[in-house]
Structure formats: C-alpha cells, structure tokens
PDB file of C-alpha atoms in Angstrom:
ATOM      1  CA  UNK A 516      91.430  45.375 -46.922  1.00  0.00           C
ATOM      2  CA  UNK A 517      89.057  46.184 -44.102  1.00  0.00           C
ATOM      3  CA  UNK A 518      86.660  48.992 -45.065  1.00  0.00           C
ATOM      4  CA  UNK A 519      83.823  49.016 -42.526  1.00  0.00           C
ATOM      5  CA  UNK A 520      83.575  48.279 -38.810  1.00  0.00           C
ATOM      6  CA  UNK A 521      80.077  47.818 -37.377  1.00  0.00           C
ATOM      7  CA  UNK A 522      79.817  48.135 -33.600  1.00  0.00           C
ATOM      8  CA  UNK A 523      76.987  47.191 -31.274  1.00  0.00           C
ATOM      9  CA  UNK A 524      76.475  47.119 -27.537  1.00  0.00           C
ATOM     10  CA  UNK A 525      74.886  44.130 -25.833  1.00  0.00           C
ATOM     11  CA  UNK A 526      71.151  44.225 -25.238  1.00  0.00           C
ATOM     12  CA  UNK A 527      69.204  45.118 -22.093  1.00  0.00           C
ATOM     13  CA  UNK A 528      70.488  42.931 -19.250  1.00  0.00           C
ATOM     14  CA  UNK A 529      69.891  42.259 -15.565  1.00  0.00           C
ATOM     15  CA  UNK A 530      72.089  43.879 -12.905  1.00  0.00           C
ATOM     16  CA  UNK A 531      74.542  42.928 -10.177  1.00  0.00           C
ATOM     17  CA  UNK A 532      75.960  44.274  -6.911  1.00  0.00           C
ATOM     18  CA  UNK A 533      79.601  44.755  -5.962  1.00  0.00           C
ATOM     19  CA  UNK A 534      81.087  45.671  -2.600  1.00  0.00           C
ATOM     20  CA  UNK A 535      84.151  47.795  -3.518  1.00  0.00           C
ATOM     21  CA  UNK A 536      85.807  47.191  -0.144  1.00  0.00           C
ATOM     22  CA  UNK A 537      85.885  43.410  -0.547  1.00  0.00           C
ATOM     23  CA  UNK A 538      85.510  42.898  -4.278  1.00  0.00           C
ATOM     24  CA  UNK A 539      82.502  40.639  -3.732  1.00  0.00           C
ATOM     25  CA  UNK A 540      80.084  40.478  -6.665  1.00  0.00           C
ATOM     26  CA  UNK A 541      76.504  39.273  -6.180  1.00  0.00           C
ATOM     27  CA  UNK A 542      73.377  39.087  -8.329  1.00  0.00           C
ATOM     28  CA  UNK A 543      69.689  38.478  -7.685  1.00  0.00           C
ATOM     29  CA  UNK A 544      69.267  36.495 -10.915  1.00  0.00           C
ATOM     30  CA  UNK A 545      71.691  33.626 -11.461  1.00  0.00           C
ATOM     31  CA  UNK A 546      73.751  33.778 -14.638  1.00  0.00           C
ATOM     32  CA  UNK A 547      73.842  30.751 -16.986  1.00  0.00           C
ATOM     33  CA  UNK A 548      77.640  30.776 -16.513  1.00  0.00           C
ATOM     34  CA  UNK A 549      77.447  31.099 -12.741  1.00  0.00           C
ATOM     35  CA  UNK A 550      79.273  34.455 -12.696  1.00  0.00           C
ATOM     36  CA  UNK A 551      77.584  37.217 -10.735  1.00  0.00           C
ATOM     37  CA  UNK A 552      78.908  39.888 -13.119  1.00  0.00           C
ATOM     38  CA  UNK A 553      77.973  37.839 -16.187  1.00  0.00           C
ATOM     39  CA  UNK A 554      74.188  38.274 -16.456  1.00  0.00           C
ATOM     40  CA  UNK A 555      71.989  37.135 -19.296  1.00  0.00           C
ATOM     41  CA  UNK A 556      69.791  39.472 -21.292  1.00  0.00           C
ATOM     42  CA  UNK A 557      66.324  40.203 -20.024  1.00  0.00           C
ATOM     43  CA  UNK A 558      63.350  39.169 -22.182  1.00  0.00           C
ATOM     44  CA  UNK A 559      63.379  42.702 -23.575  1.00  0.00           C
ATOM     45  CA  UNK A 560      67.084  42.378 -24.337  1.00  0.00           C
ATOM     46  CA  UNK A 561      66.395  39.192 -26.305  1.00  0.00           C
ATOM     47  CA  UNK A 562      63.789  41.084 -28.328  1.00  0.00           C
ATOM     48  CA  UNK A 563      66.363  43.799 -29.018  1.00  0.00           C
ATOM     49  CA  UNK A 564      68.882  41.185 -30.187  1.00  0.00           C
ATOM     50  CA  UNK A 565      66.346  39.729 -32.616  1.00  0.00           C
ATOM     51  CA  UNK A 566      65.560  43.172 -34.008  1.00  0.00           C
ATOM     52  CA  UNK A 567      69.269  43.897 -34.354  1.00  0.00           C
ATOM     53  CA  UNK A 568      69.769  40.639 -36.274  1.00  0.00           C
ATOM     54  CA  UNK A 569      67.292  41.719 -38.949  1.00  0.00           C
ATOM     55  CA  UNK A 570      69.254  44.873 -39.557  1.00  0.00           C
ATOM     56  CA  UNK A 571      72.651  43.197 -39.522  1.00  0.00           C
ATOM     57  CA  UNK A 572      71.534  40.623 -42.103  1.00  0.00           C
ATOM     58  CA  UNK A 573      70.808  43.523 -44.479  1.00  0.00           C
ATOM     59  CA  UNK A 574      74.152  45.254 -43.865  1.00  0.00           C
ATOM     60  CA  UNK A 575      75.968  46.557 -46.935  1.00  0.00           C
ATOM     61  CA  UNK A 576      78.785  45.685 -47.199  1.00  0.00           C
ATOM     62  CA  UNK A 577      77.834  42.356 -45.607  1.00  0.00           C
ATOM     63  CA  UNK A 578      79.478  41.306 -42.356  1.00  0.00           C
ATOM     64  CA  UNK A 579      82.200  38.719 -42.968  1.00  0.00           C
ATOM     65  CA  UNK A 580      83.623  38.330 -39.479  1.00  0.00           C
ATOM     66  CA  UNK A 581      82.332  38.801 -35.912  1.00  0.00           C
ATOM     67  CA  UNK A 582      84.429  39.653 -32.858  1.00  0.00           C
ATOM     68  CA  UNK A 583      82.751  39.820 -29.465  1.00  0.00           C
ATOM     69  CA  UNK A 584      83.400  40.185 -25.774  1.00  0.00           C
ATOM     70  CA  UNK A 585      83.102  36.752 -24.172  1.00  0.00           C
ATOM     71  CA  UNK A 586      80.604  37.872 -21.574  1.00  0.00           C
ATOM     72  CA  UNK A 587      77.330  35.965 -21.857  1.00  0.00           C
ATOM     73  CA  UNK A 588      75.196  39.021 -22.641  1.00  0.00           C
ATOM     74  CA  UNK A 589      77.348  39.933 -25.649  1.00  0.00           C
ATOM     75  CA  UNK A 590      77.334  36.427 -27.127  1.00  0.00           C
ATOM     76  CA  UNK A 591      73.584  36.257 -26.543  1.00  0.00           C
ATOM     77  CA  UNK A 592      73.163  39.578 -28.366  1.00  0.00           C
ATOM     78  CA  UNK A 593      74.931  38.529 -31.586  1.00  0.00           C
ATOM     79  CA  UNK A 594      73.696  34.924 -31.534  1.00  0.00           C
ATOM     80  CA  UNK A 595      70.473  35.547 -33.531  1.00  0.00           C
ATOM     81  CA  UNK A 596      72.410  37.257 -36.332  1.00  0.00           C
ATOM     82  CA  UNK A 597      75.164  34.631 -36.470  1.00  0.00           C
ATOM     83  CA  UNK A 598      72.703  31.701 -36.386  1.00  0.00           C
ATOM     84  CA  UNK A 599      70.685  33.155 -39.246  1.00  0.00           C
ATOM     85  CA  UNK A 600      73.819  33.988 -41.217  1.00  0.00           C
ATOM     86  CA  UNK A 601      74.996  30.381 -40.765  1.00  0.00           C
ATOM     87  CA  UNK A 602      71.706  29.077 -42.128  1.00  0.00           C
ATOM     88  CA  UNK A 603      71.790  31.455 -45.093  1.00  0.00           C
ATOM     89  CA  UNK A 604      75.291  30.373 -46.166  1.00  0.00           C
ATOM     90  CA  UNK A 605      75.143  26.666 -45.312  1.00  0.00           C
ATOM     91  CA  UNK A 606      77.405  24.763 -47.684  1.00  0.00           C
ATOM     92  CA  UNK A 607      78.419  27.829 -49.692  1.00  0.00           C
ATOM     93  CA  UNK A 608      81.417  28.788 -47.536  1.00  0.00           C
ATOM     94  CA  UNK A 609      82.765  28.238 -44.012  1.00  0.00           C
ATOM     95  CA  UNK A 610      80.138  28.964 -41.357  1.00  0.00           C
ATOM     96  CA  UNK A 611      80.319  32.348 -39.667  1.00  0.00           C
ATOM     97  CA  UNK A 612      81.504  31.975 -36.085  1.00  0.00           C
ATOM     98  CA  UNK A 613      82.216  34.410 -33.260  1.00  0.00           C
ATOM     99  CA  UNK A 614      85.805  35.207 -32.384  1.00  0.00           C
ATOM    100  CA  UNK A 615      85.830  35.761 -28.636  1.00  0.00           C
ATOM    101  CA  UNK A 616      88.050  38.797 -28.014  1.00  0.00           C
ATOM    102  CA  UNK A 617      88.892  39.615 -24.401  1.00  0.00           C
ATOM    103  CA  UNK A 618      90.262  42.953 -25.595  1.00  0.00           C
ATOM    104  CA  UNK A 619      86.600  43.914 -26.102  1.00  0.00           C
ATOM    105  CA  UNK A 620      85.644  42.782 -22.603  1.00  0.00           C
ATOM    106  CA  UNK A 621      83.947  44.740 -19.835  1.00  0.00           C
ATOM    107  CA  UNK A 622      85.729  47.678 -18.206  1.00  0.00           C
ATOM    108  CA  UNK A 623      86.227  47.649 -14.441  1.00  0.00           C
ATOM    109  CA  UNK A 624      87.763  50.584 -12.593  1.00  0.00           C
ATOM    110  CA  UNK A 625      91.085  50.296 -10.756  1.00  0.00           C
ATOM    111  CA  UNK A 626      90.791  48.313  -7.535  1.00  0.00           C
ATOM    112  CA  UNK A 627      92.754  46.520  -4.821  1.00  0.00           C
ATOM    113  CA  UNK A 628      91.086  43.230  -5.735  1.00  0.00           C
ATOM    114  CA  UNK A 629      90.702  41.094  -8.835  1.00  0.00           C
ATOM    115  CA  UNK A 630      87.641  41.651 -11.012  1.00  0.00           C
ATOM    116  CA  UNK A 631      85.608  38.861 -12.644  1.00  0.00           C
ATOM    117  CA  UNK A 632      86.474  37.325 -16.004  1.00  0.00           C
ATOM    118  CA  UNK A 633      84.228  35.648 -18.595  1.00  0.00           C
ATOM    119  CA  UNK A 634      83.506  31.936 -18.438  1.00  0.00           C
ATOM    120  CA  UNK A 635      85.897  29.486 -20.092  1.00  0.00           C
ATOM    121  CA  UNK A 636      85.578  28.679 -23.790  1.00  0.00           C
ATOM    122  CA  UNK A 637      84.567  25.126 -22.848  1.00  0.00           C
ATOM    123  CA  UNK A 638      81.699  26.419 -20.708  1.00  0.00           C
ATOM    124  CA  UNK A 639      80.599  28.936 -23.330  1.00  0.00           C
ATOM    125  CA  UNK A 640      80.789  26.345 -26.102  1.00  0.00           C
ATOM    126  CA  UNK A 641      78.364  24.155 -24.170  1.00  0.00           C
ATOM    127  CA  UNK A 642      75.971  27.096 -23.813  1.00  0.00           C
ATOM    128  CA  UNK A 643      76.375  28.302 -27.417  1.00  0.00           C
ATOM    129  CA  UNK A 644      77.122  25.135 -29.432  1.00  0.00           C
ATOM    130  CA  UNK A 645      78.553  25.806 -32.875  1.00  0.00           C
ATOM    131  CA  UNK A 646      78.681  29.554 -32.297  1.00  0.00           C
ATOM    132  CA  UNK A 647      82.293  30.179 -31.222  1.00  0.00           C
ATOM    133  CA  UNK A 648      85.523  29.925 -33.168  1.00  0.00           C
ATOM    134  CA  UNK A 649      87.410  27.790 -30.654  1.00  0.00           C
ATOM    135  CA  UNK A 650      90.694  28.183 -32.530  1.00  0.00           C
ATOM    136  CA  UNK A 651      90.788  31.966 -32.136  1.00  0.00           C
ATOM    137  CA  UNK A 652      93.349  33.411 -29.728  1.00  0.00           C
ATOM    138  CA  UNK A 653      92.426  36.805 -28.196  1.00  0.00           C
ATOM    139  CA  UNK A 654      94.731  39.717 -28.942  1.00  0.00           C
ATOM    140  CA  UNK A 655      94.661  41.480 -25.558  1.00  0.00           C
ATOM    141  CA  UNK A 656      93.847  40.567 -21.973  1.00  0.00           C
ATOM    142  CA  UNK A 657      92.527  43.287 -19.598  1.00  0.00           C
ATOM    143  CA  UNK A 658      94.221  43.800 -16.247  1.00  0.00           C
ATOM    144  CA  UNK A 659      92.399  41.768 -13.548  1.00  0.00           C
ATOM    145  CA  UNK A 660      92.973  44.618 -11.077  1.00  0.00           C
ATOM    146  CA  UNK A 661      90.979  47.008 -13.221  1.00  0.00           C
ATOM    147  CA  UNK A 662      92.019  49.879 -15.463  1.00  0.00           C
ATOM    148  CA  UNK A 663      92.268  53.627 -15.401  1.00  0.00           C
ATOM    149  CA  UNK A 664      90.455  55.386 -18.231  1.00  0.00           C
ATOM    150  CA  UNK A 665      93.764  55.879 -20.061  1.00  0.00           C
ATOM    151  CA  UNK A 666      94.554  52.181 -19.669  1.00  0.00           C
ATOM    152  CA  UNK A 667      91.131  51.315 -21.070  1.00  0.00           C
ATOM    153  CA  UNK A 668      91.816  53.390 -24.192  1.00  0.00           C
ATOM    154  CA  UNK A 669      95.234  51.732 -24.482  1.00  0.00           C
ATOM    155  CA  UNK A 670      93.696  48.278 -24.265  1.00  0.00           C
ATOM    156  CA  UNK A 671      91.089  49.045 -26.905  1.00  0.00           C
ATOM    157  CA  UNK A 672      93.678  50.606 -29.230  1.00  0.00           C
ATOM    158  CA  UNK A 673      95.976  47.588 -28.880  1.00  0.00           C
ATOM    159  CA  UNK A 674      93.159  45.123 -29.574  1.00  0.00           C
ATOM    160  CA  UNK A 675      91.820  47.051 -32.562  1.00  0.00           C
ATOM    161  CA  UNK A 676      95.248  47.273 -34.166  1.00  0.00           C
ATOM    162  CA  UNK A 677      95.488  43.489 -34.127  1.00  0.00           C
ATOM    163  CA  UNK A 678      91.937  42.956 -35.405  1.00  0.00           C
ATOM    164  CA  UNK A 679      92.360  45.438 -38.252  1.00  0.00           C
ATOM    165  CA  UNK A 680      95.683  43.871 -39.243  1.00  0.00           C
ATOM    166  CA  UNK A 681      94.114  40.381 -39.236  1.00  0.00           C
ATOM    167  CA  UNK A 682      91.299  41.512 -41.497  1.00  0.00           C
ATOM    168  CA  UNK A 683      93.642  43.407 -43.852  1.00  0.00           C
ATOM    169  CA  UNK A 684      95.775  40.288 -44.145  1.00  0.00           C
ATOM    170  CA  UNK A 685      92.764  38.040 -44.840  1.00  0.00           C
ATOM    171  CA  UNK A 686      90.998  40.377 -47.270  1.00  0.00           C
ATOM    172  CA  UNK A 687      87.978  40.884 -45.016  1.00  0.00           C
ATOM    173  CA  UNK A 688      85.947  43.988 -45.935  1.00  0.00           C
ATOM    174  CA  UNK A 689      83.448  44.344 -43.073  1.00  0.00           C
ATOM    175  CA  UNK A 690      83.303  43.129 -39.480  1.00  0.00           C
ATOM    176  CA  UNK A 691      81.005  43.369 -36.467  1.00  0.00           C
ATOM    177  CA  UNK A 692      82.230  44.087 -32.945  1.00  0.00           C
ATOM    178  CA  UNK A 693      79.998  43.509 -29.901  1.00  0.00           C
ATOM    179  CA  UNK A 694      81.074  45.005 -26.603  1.00  0.00           C
ATOM    180  CA  UNK A 695      80.175  47.114 -23.571  1.00  0.00           C
ATOM    181  CA  UNK A 696      79.391  50.799 -23.018  1.00  0.00           C
ATOM    182  CA  UNK A 697      82.780  52.132 -21.881  1.00  0.00           C
ATOM    183  CA  UNK A 698      84.648  50.055 -24.467  1.00  0.00           C
ATOM    184  CA  UNK A 699      82.397  51.297 -27.259  1.00  0.00           C
ATOM    185  CA  UNK A 700      83.060  54.929 -26.351  1.00  0.00           C
ATOM    186  CA  UNK A 701      86.819  54.301 -26.176  1.00  0.00           C
ATOM    187  CA  UNK A 702      86.641  52.411 -29.463  1.00  0.00           C
ATOM    188  CA  UNK A 703      85.113  55.392 -31.261  1.00  0.00           C
ATOM    189  CA  UNK A 704      87.791  57.675 -29.861  1.00  0.00           C
ATOM    190  CA  UNK A 705      90.789  55.589 -30.892  1.00  0.00           C
ATOM    191  CA  UNK A 706      89.371  54.736 -34.329  1.00  0.00           C
ATOM    192  CA  UNK A 707      88.669  58.344 -35.259  1.00  0.00           C
ATOM    193  CA  UNK A 708      91.378  60.081 -33.238  1.00  0.00           C
ATOM    194  CA  UNK A 709      88.710  62.326 -31.689  1.00  0.00           C
ATOM    195  CA  UNK A 710      89.258  62.037 -27.936  1.00  0.00           C
ATOM    196  CA  UNK A 711      87.965  64.965 -25.873  1.00  0.00           C
ATOM    197  CA  UNK A 712      90.303  66.581 -23.371  1.00  0.00           C
ATOM    198  CA  UNK A 713      87.751  65.990 -20.598  1.00  0.00           C
ATOM    199  CA  UNK A 714      86.927  62.294 -20.364  1.00  0.00           C
ATOM    200  CA  UNK A 715      83.323  62.952 -19.299  1.00  0.00           C
ATOM    201  CA  UNK A 716      82.566  65.020 -22.417  1.00  0.00           C
ATOM    202  CA  UNK A 717      79.795  63.136 -24.258  1.00  0.00           C
ATOM    203  CA  UNK A 718      80.771  62.134 -27.767  1.00  0.00           C
ATOM    204  CA  UNK A 719      80.141  58.546 -28.883  1.00  0.00           C
ATOM    205  CA  UNK A 720      76.836  56.935 -27.950  1.00  0.00           C
ATOM    206  CA  UNK A 721      76.353  53.391 -26.696  1.00  0.00           C
ATOM    207  CA  UNK A 722      72.661  52.516 -26.391  1.00  0.00           C
ATOM    208  CA  UNK A 723      71.717  48.875 -25.864  1.00  0.00           C
ATOM    209  CA  UNK A 724      71.737  47.124 -29.261  1.00  0.00           C
ATOM    210  CA  UNK A 725      72.442  50.456 -30.957  1.00  0.00           C
ATOM    211  CA  UNK A 726      74.480  50.213 -34.140  1.00  0.00           C
ATOM    212  CA  UNK A 727      77.523  52.302 -35.038  1.00  0.00           C
ATOM    213  CA  UNK A 728      79.374  52.285 -38.344  1.00  0.00           C
ATOM    214  CA  UNK A 729      82.980  53.347 -38.917  1.00  0.00           C
ATOM    215  CA  UNK A 730      84.295  53.641 -42.456  1.00  0.00           C
ATOM    216  CA  UNK A 731      87.975  53.703 -43.298  1.00  0.00           C
ATOM    217  CA  UNK A 732      89.268  56.875 -44.843  1.00  0.00           C
ATOM    218  CA  UNK A 733      90.825  56.534 -48.278  1.00  0.00           C
ATOM    219  CA  UNK A 734      94.568  57.064 -48.041  1.00  0.00           C
ATOM    220  CA  UNK A 735      97.574  56.142 -50.133  1.00  0.00           C
ATOM    221  CA  UNK A 736      99.382  55.389 -46.871  1.00  0.00           C
ATOM    222  CA  UNK A 737      97.137  52.402 -46.173  1.00  0.00           C
ATOM    223  CA  UNK A 738      98.349  49.208 -47.773  1.00  0.00           C
ATOM    224  CA  UNK A 739      96.429  45.963 -47.992  1.00  0.00           C
ATOM    225  CA  UNK A 740      97.758  43.442 -45.502  1.00  0.00           C
ATOM    226  CA  UNK A 741      98.212  45.940 -42.670  1.00  0.00           C
ATOM    227  CA  UNK A 742     101.131  46.157 -40.298  1.00  0.00           C
ATOM    228  CA  UNK A 743     100.466  42.910 -38.497  1.00  0.00           C
ATOM    229  CA  UNK A 744     103.888  42.715 -36.821  1.00  0.00           C
ATOM    230  CA  UNK A 745     103.483  46.159 -35.223  1.00  0.00           C
ATOM    231  CA  UNK A 746      99.954  45.286 -34.134  1.00  0.00           C
ATOM    232  CA  UNK A 747     101.165  42.096 -32.439  1.00  0.00           C
ATOM    233  CA  UNK A 748     103.978  44.000 -30.740  1.00  0.00           C
ATOM    234  CA  UNK A 749     101.557  46.638 -29.452  1.00  0.00           C
ATOM    235  CA  UNK A 750      99.266  43.954 -28.045  1.00  0.00           C
ATOM    236  CA  UNK A 751     102.167  42.052 -26.478  1.00  0.00           C
ATOM    237  CA  UNK A 752     103.452  45.212 -24.816  1.00  0.00           C
ATOM    238  CA  UNK A 753     100.008  45.934 -23.446  1.00  0.00           C
ATOM    239  CA  UNK A 754      99.590  42.425 -22.021  1.00  0.00           C
ATOM    240  CA  UNK A 755     103.007  42.662 -20.387  1.00  0.00           C
ATOM    241  CA  UNK A 756     102.099  46.085 -18.969  1.00  0.00           C
ATOM    242  CA  UNK A 757     105.087  47.589 -20.788  1.00  0.00           C
ATOM    243  CA  UNK A 758     103.787  51.109 -21.261  1.00  0.00           C
ATOM    244  CA  UNK A 759     105.717  54.352 -21.500  1.00  0.00           C
ATOM    245  CA  UNK A 760     104.952  57.704 -19.985  1.00  0.00           C
ATOM    246  CA  UNK A 761     102.396  58.462 -22.680  1.00  0.00           C
ATOM    247  CA  UNK A 762      99.217  56.525 -23.332  1.00  0.00           C
ATOM    248  CA  UNK A 763      99.210  54.354 -26.447  1.00  0.00           C
ATOM    249  CA  UNK A 764      95.809  55.788 -27.282  1.00  0.00           C
ATOM    250  CA  UNK A 765      97.254  59.306 -27.259  1.00  0.00           C
ATOM    251  CA  UNK A 766      98.948  58.420 -30.556  1.00  0.00           C
ATOM    252  CA  UNK A 767      95.562  58.417 -32.204  1.00  0.00           C
ATOM    253  CA  UNK A 768      94.396  61.897 -31.293  1.00  0.00           C
ATOM    254  CA  UNK A 769      94.263  64.809 -33.711  1.00  0.00           C
ATOM    255  CA  UNK A 770      91.829  63.207 -36.190  1.00  0.00           C
ATOM    256  CA  UNK A 771      94.368  60.576 -37.253  1.00  0.00           C
ATOM    257  CA  UNK A 772      92.884  57.489 -35.688  1.00  0.00           C
ATOM    258  CA  UNK A 773      93.998  53.890 -36.020  1.00  0.00           C
ATOM    259  CA  UNK A 774      95.593  52.585 -39.254  1.00  0.00           C
ATOM    260  CA  UNK A 775      94.090  54.504 -42.170  1.00  0.00           C
ATOM    261  CA  UNK A 776      91.880  56.648 -39.958  1.00  0.00           C
ATOM    262  CA  UNK A 777      88.141  56.023 -39.569  1.00  0.00           C
ATOM    263  CA  UNK A 778      85.019  58.183 -39.826  1.00  0.00           C
ATOM    264  CA  UNK A 779      81.884  57.610 -37.749  1.00  0.00           C
ATOM    265  CA  UNK A 780      78.870  57.420 -40.084  1.00  0.00           C
ATOM    266  CA  UNK A 781      76.390  55.947 -37.580  1.00  0.00           C
ATOM    267  CA  UNK A 782      76.561  56.715 -33.870  1.00  0.00           C
ATOM    268  CA  UNK A 783      74.652  54.013 -31.955  1.00  0.00           C
ATOM    269  CA  UNK A 784      71.670  54.267 -34.286  1.00  0.00           C
ATOM    270  CA  UNK A 785      68.528  52.623 -32.857  1.00  0.00           C
ATOM    271  CA  UNK A 786      66.145  52.985 -35.814  1.00  0.00           C
ATOM    272  CA  UNK A 787      65.782  49.182 -35.927  1.00  0.00           C
ATOM    273  CA  UNK A 788      64.621  48.942 -32.306  1.00  0.00           C
ATOM    274  CA  UNK A 789      60.908  49.149 -31.576  1.00  0.00           C
ATOM    275  CA  UNK A 790      61.498  51.088 -28.330  1.00  0.00           C
ATOM    276  CA  UNK A 791      64.363  53.187 -29.690  1.00  0.00           C
ATOM    277  CA  UNK A 792      67.272  54.444 -27.580  1.00  0.00           C
ATOM    278  CA  UNK A 793      67.668  52.904 -24.127  1.00  0.00           C
ATOM    279  CA  UNK A 794      70.300  52.770 -21.374  1.00  0.00           C
ATOM    280  CA  UNK A 795      72.681  55.357 -22.726  1.00  0.00           C
ATOM    281  CA  UNK A 796      75.885  55.736 -20.718  1.00  0.00           C
ATOM    282  CA  UNK A 797      78.874  58.080 -20.406  1.00  0.00           C
ATOM    283  CA  UNK A 798      82.000  58.420 -18.299  1.00  0.00           C
ATOM    284  CA  UNK A 799      81.668  60.609 -15.199  1.00  0.00           C
ATOM    285  CA  UNK A 800      85.362  60.883 -14.428  1.00  0.00           C
ATOM    286  CA  UNK A 801      88.003  58.407 -13.277  1.00  0.00           C
ATOM    287  CA  UNK A 802      85.700  55.739 -11.877  1.00  0.00           C
ATOM    288  CA  UNK A 803      88.061  54.008  -9.446  1.00  0.00           C
ATOM    289  CA  UNK A 804      86.884  51.512  -6.855  1.00  0.00           C
ATOM    290  CA  UNK A 805      89.718  52.750  -4.663  1.00  0.00           C
ATOM    291  CA  UNK A 806      87.965  56.099  -4.244  1.00  0.00           C
ATOM    292  CA  UNK A 807      84.760  54.606  -2.826  1.00  0.00           C
ATOM    293  CA  UNK A 808      83.893  54.569   0.853  1.00  0.00           C
ATOM    294  CA  UNK A 809      84.625  51.370   2.772  1.00  0.00           C
ATOM    295  CA  UNK A 810      81.602  49.083   2.952  1.00  0.00           C
ATOM    296  CA  UNK A 811      79.698  50.985   0.282  1.00  0.00           C
ATOM    297  CA  UNK A 812      77.741  48.704  -2.047  1.00  0.00           C
ATOM    298  CA  UNK A 813      77.446  49.598  -5.696  1.00  0.00           C
ATOM    299  CA  UNK A 814      74.539  48.592  -7.894  1.00  0.00           C
ATOM    300  CA  UNK A 815      75.717  48.172 -11.474  1.00  0.00           C
ATOM    301  CA  UNK A 816      72.982  49.989 -13.344  1.00  0.00           C
ATOM    302  CA  UNK A 817      72.992  52.930 -15.712  1.00  0.00           C
ATOM    303  CA  UNK A 818      71.927  55.389 -13.044  1.00  0.00           C
ATOM    304  CA  UNK A 819      74.333  54.654 -10.178  1.00  0.00           C
ATOM    305  CA  UNK A 820      77.860  53.422  -9.728  1.00  0.00           C
ATOM    306  CA  UNK A 821      80.409  53.638 -12.519  1.00  0.00           C
ATOM    307  CA  UNK A 822      79.521  56.223 -15.133  1.00  0.00           C
ATOM    308  CA  UNK A 823      76.252  58.079 -15.563  1.00  0.00           C
ATOM    309  CA  UNK A 824      73.041  57.536 -17.470  1.00  0.00           C
ATOM    310  CA  UNK A 825      72.710  59.702 -20.554  1.00  0.00           C
ATOM    311  CA  UNK A 826      69.345  58.745 -21.975  1.00  0.00           C
ATOM    312  CA  UNK A 827      68.684  62.483 -22.202  1.00  0.00           C
ATOM    313  CA  UNK A 828      69.596  63.097 -25.847  1.00  0.00           C
ATOM    314  CA  UNK A 829      70.355  66.749 -25.129  1.00  0.00           C
ATOM    315  CA  UNK A 830      73.686  65.664 -23.655  1.00  0.00           C
ATOM    316  CA  UNK A 831      74.850  64.608 -27.109  1.00  0.00           C
ATOM    317  CA  UNK A 832      75.448  67.968 -28.746  1.00  0.00           C
ATOM    318  CA  UNK A 833      79.047  67.585 -29.889  1.00  0.00           C
ATOM    319  CA  UNK A 834      80.651  66.864 -33.234  1.00  0.00           C
ATOM    320  CA  UNK A 835      79.638  63.193 -33.172  1.00  0.00           C
ATOM    321  CA  UNK A 836      75.972  63.803 -32.404  1.00  0.00           C
ATOM    322  CA  UNK A 837      74.540  62.476 -35.646  1.00  0.00           C
ATOM    323  CA  UNK A 838      70.823  61.923 -35.327  1.00  0.00           C
ATOM    324  CA  UNK A 839      71.177  58.232 -36.184  1.00  0.00           C
ATOM    325  CA  UNK A 840      68.763  58.166 -39.110  1.00  0.00           C
ATOM    326  CA  UNK A 841      71.336  56.759 -41.525  1.00  0.00           C
ATOM    327  CA  UNK A 842      70.752  53.409 -43.208  1.00  0.00           C
ATOM    328  CA  UNK A 843      73.107  50.504 -43.664  1.00  0.00           C
TER     329      UNK A 843
END
C-alpha cells in the first residue's frame, strides 16, 4: 500500500510570452521540443536538479515509482535522479522509468483558444532515451481550452485517485511526483483536504526543486489494493467533462483528503539546494485569459501574468508553514 508521496517542482527555467487575445505563444530561447511554452531548464536549473537528485537517492522510504508532467523542464528535473537510480539497481530489478502523467501537466487559465500540450512520447523518447515508460497510459487529460481554479483541483484530484489506486494495487510504498507550481498547490489541498476558502490564501509552497512529503494517515478504512474502479471512473468522468454542480475536489475538504487522508510533513523544503528557496508562487485569484485586455502580452514569469511571486517567506504564515528543516 502506498505510504509516502514525494512532490517536487521543476527547476529554474527560461520564460515565454503569450498574447491572450490570439493565443500565440513565443519564446526568446528555442525549446528542444520546439514548443514555445515548453522551455528547458537554465544552467542554474540543471544545478538544482543535480542537487535534488542527491537528496532523492537518500529518501527513506526509497522511491519506487516516478510520475511526471511531460513538459521538458519536468523530465529534465527528474532525469539525474532516475539515471542514477537506474545505474544503482542495474540487473537487480526492472529499471526505474518515468511515467508521463498529463494529469500533472501545466495549468493554463480559461481561454477562447487552445493552449499548448507537451511533445509526443516519440519526440520525448528521442530526447530522453531509456527514461520514459512508453507503455504507461495517462490517467487524466487537461482541457485544451484551459481550466478554472476549481477545474484544476478537480483534474488533480482525479489523477491522484488513479495514481494512488495503481500503487496500492501494485504494492508500491513510495512515489515521486514532478509537476508545476499551481498543480503542486492544488495537489497539497486535495491530498490533505485543507483547501482555504479564498483561493489566494497562501498554504502549500512550490519553490523550484523544493521537496514536499505527504504521508498517509493510518486508518482501518484504508485497504491495500485501493478502489481502482472508482478511481478510473472519476478520471473518465473528468476527461469527458461530466461534472456535477459541485467540484470533485470539494469532496476532499474538511481534513479528509484523498483515499486514507494525507499529512504534509515537508512543505517544499529547499535544504538540499545551495541557493535555497527560489521562485515561489501563489494563486492571485481566478487567472482567466478571458479577463485580460485585448492585445495585452503576458510574460510568463513569477512576477507578472498568472499568479504572483511569493518569495517573501512572510506570506507563508498559515497552518502549513513548516520551516522546511525536516529530513527525509
């Protein structure tokens, strides 16, 4: 049965521009995949990924499975850990590979145009040979027209239910998830059941290459094997946009959380990073492209555009504001 979920955000990356009136994405630095909204890590981001790998290799319990967004920056972030883990276990058991999960993909606000998607598995396999599990089928697909904040939480809840059920079924004890800022915040909320009434209330942190740890609460109601059929149904309903009046994620409020309930023991801890906490982020409301002025260009950074920068640690004063000094 799954006991521990480790979560990390991709490392420091380059930026892109988007014109919300036309849906045109552009970038100054070309991505290896050719997608303007699919940048690679900067040199500093690569350093962060290498520092993260050292810590992940010492994780206890050890990481048995890796799920990641299929955007280049996320795969690049977990690559050093997975490569070293493959070398350490060569011949002893099946090689660790990344399961590309679109349910962990980037969040784009609601729009009148289609947002970008990650590169194809074939393209990514050529860029990261031997790294991806090509047989894995993602649990959830985000809406190409973007998502409201409630829809984002729904998507994350649906994806996590499937992932947890898979791991319960397979006897996996600990996994690593690599994703993006908004997804990581939503993930903490649906796992723990602690979702603030005001979406912009700071709670879960998401620094670049920070590490969070969620531990499953002990409960007699949790049975090994998980409710895989319900998880698949939830994901199927999400992909078909069959949603009722209430948000799926609203089921997990009130401290209950996803199957078994989860407690946050590390909140984007950056003790392993030589430069510490960088590029914090938080929601600033319902970030919809439809609300932006015609012709306005948006630079996707942590200080403008969707969301707000929260590198000021004083913003994190709520119940989840652990100081991040815990050890794995």
